[in-house]
Amino acid sequence: MEGCIYKDQNAPIEDRLKDLLSRMTLEEKLGQITQIERSVAPPSVVKNLSIGSLLSVGGSGPFENATSADWAEMVDTYQKAALESRLGIPLLYGTDAVHGNNNVYGATIFPHNVGLGATRDEDLVRRIGEATAIEVRASGMNYTFAPCVAVCRDPRWGRCYESFGEDTVLVRKMASIISGLQGQPPPGHTKGYPFLDRRNNVVACAKHFVGDGGTEAGLNEGNALLSYEELERTHMAPYIDCLSQGVCTIMASYSSWNDVPLHASQFLLTQVLKEKLGFKGFIISDSEGLDRLSKPHGSNYRQSVLTAINAGIDMVMVPFRYQLFLEDLSYLVESGQIAMSRIDDAVERILRVKFVAGLFEYPLADKSLIHTVGCKLHRDLAREAVRKSLVLLKNGKAPNKSLLPLNKNAKRILVAGTHADDLGYQCGGWTSTWEGKSGRITVGKTILDAVKETVGDETEVIFDQNPSSHFLSTQDFSFAIVAIGEPPYVESGGDNPVLDIPLNGAEIVKSIAEKVPTLVVLLSGRPLVLEPWLLEKADAFIAAWLPGSEGGGIADMIFGDYEFQGRLSMTWFKKVEQLPMAAGNDLYDPLFPIGFGLTLKGLMVLD
Ligand code: GLC
């Protein structure tokens, strides 16, 4: 097929995709609509079925602690198989790189979005997108299921930390990460048309369309009971910014709007997103999003396929039972229940993204990028993000009695708490594995590592996760740094109606603060209940969110090398009984309002 238009990189993209579409069989078209998990996809299946996309779900890599080079080798194997298919259509290989290339050992792990929202720094977030894209491409992958542009209206939601915050305007600003991930579109770029700049950018995915952060009681995959105006104003607005940046893909939400599952909503997916807003990339389902359309889960699957494809889903993240999916989809097309025009629309959108992304020209991993993974430049960027994300809630029990900045040359320092020396806790969910886990899970610096690096040679640093009162009464410390918070969680596993500080964190603070001037550093994916006595006993209190691999950013702030600038991206409630409570609600009686943040001198950080 030499000389055919679709292989001519100088031909207009719309001509290339129409030429290629005209050459495809029905089986090849249906293969392009299919995204499967790597663990069920031998290269022969990728080649023979002309599969459009593979993904690695959280933790699904070549082997434990595989490096970027190992990933690149694995991904290239699949890509070469795709290139050997009859028409040689390259794969999109997707991963949840939601705070760095977090599946890959040694990658830079940035703060999760709830902390990035506290920075209010859209250029910083764009630069994080750029760095993340390079590290993803270094691993051979070319697609990330990020950013989550949910507007989290209730911290009981298990995915609160994946949101940039509760305020729509703030989330809209932080959508700038897309220009980092995909590159900056030129002036005059057509809103809604996919864009991707260079070989070290990746296809992005704004998610989860729409209203995932607005469900009743913050239930994950729940139901958002809202007027269309409220849905549009609060939850849909960030997608306008994603479209204007040329976002290539958008993921449908598991959740429902007024009892209609998003995966089944022809109104929202097709009439609103595609026709009214002009989205020309492709809509991807969430993982087993079709299975969730039927009760019990996965029953009557053929009906779910019919409903979702006709609603406007273009690519299906199956991701395991792909034979059943293809069998049902073929039947539905051949029986005329799904029109060929719907299939052609979906395939056109998928091919458009692949041509825009330059995959036909640069399908394989760029080995020259390997040295960027976890490089100093990226870790310094992550450290800057940590610094700017920390929110100072209290500094001193009385005016002019501030605890911070701490003295780097103090005689003896106690570092304590469940989160003081645990990189896994520092990173949270979506790190190394889907749920995340405790321990030295990747390359990085814990708070304890960073404190030891920062203090003077004469300063003695003592670490004890949960010191006994006997120990405390026999020791003399200048001050204590006590890091507590939430263990990692993900999706529905993080839904929490009580929001107490887990792992006995408050009690650890209580025993220490009675004897030693104490700084509390709270590592959590959201605001938690702070008992009045806890705030009272702490001499200083910092919300550090889920800072990622660069604990040095915390040391930078507590020892005064930088001024605090972080401001809450979520309202800090007093009691869970107040929830949902966000700025703008009639009854707004927070412990700390959204936007709160102190400087070292105790003044409010100004916008
Ligand atoms: C998950 C999440 C989605 C993620 C996808 C692939 O269930 O809902 O955010 O991108 O599956 O891992």
mmCIF file of C-alpha atoms in Angstrom, residues 190-193 243 270-281 349:
data_model
loop_
_atom_site.group_PDB
_atom_site.id
_atom_site.type_symbol
_atom_site.label_atom_id
_atom_site.label_comp_id
_atom_site.label_asym_id
_atom_site.label_seq_id
_atom_site.Cartn_x
_atom_site.Cartn_y
_atom_site.Cartn_z
ATOM 1 C CA THR A 190 -9.935 25.264 17.085
ATOM 2 C CA LYS A 191 -11.593 24.605 20.474
ATOM 3 C CA GLY A 192 -12.465 20.928 20.755
ATOM 4 C CA TYR A 193 -9.999 19.730 18.115
ATOM 5 C CA LEU A 243 -11.345 21.622 25.121
ATOM 6 C CA THR A 270 -23.249 13.224 22.364
ATOM 7 C CA GLN A 271 -25.686 16.152 22.360
ATOM 8 C CA VAL A 272 -23.729 18.234 24.898
ATOM 9 C CA LEU A 273 -20.057 17.202 24.764
ATOM 10 C CA LYS A 274 -19.753 16.374 21.050
ATOM 11 C CA GLU A 275 -22.431 18.479 19.379
ATOM 12 C CA LYS A 276 -22.873 21.515 21.628
ATOM 13 C CA LEU A 277 -19.291 21.841 22.915
ATOM 14 C CA GLY A 278 -17.694 20.589 19.680
ATOM 15 C CA PHE A 279 -15.386 17.879 21.092
ATOM 16 C CA LYS A 280 -13.552 16.177 18.199
ATOM 17 C CA GLY A 281 -11.321 13.819 20.168
ATOM 18 C CA ARG A 349 -12.112 10.186 16.414
#
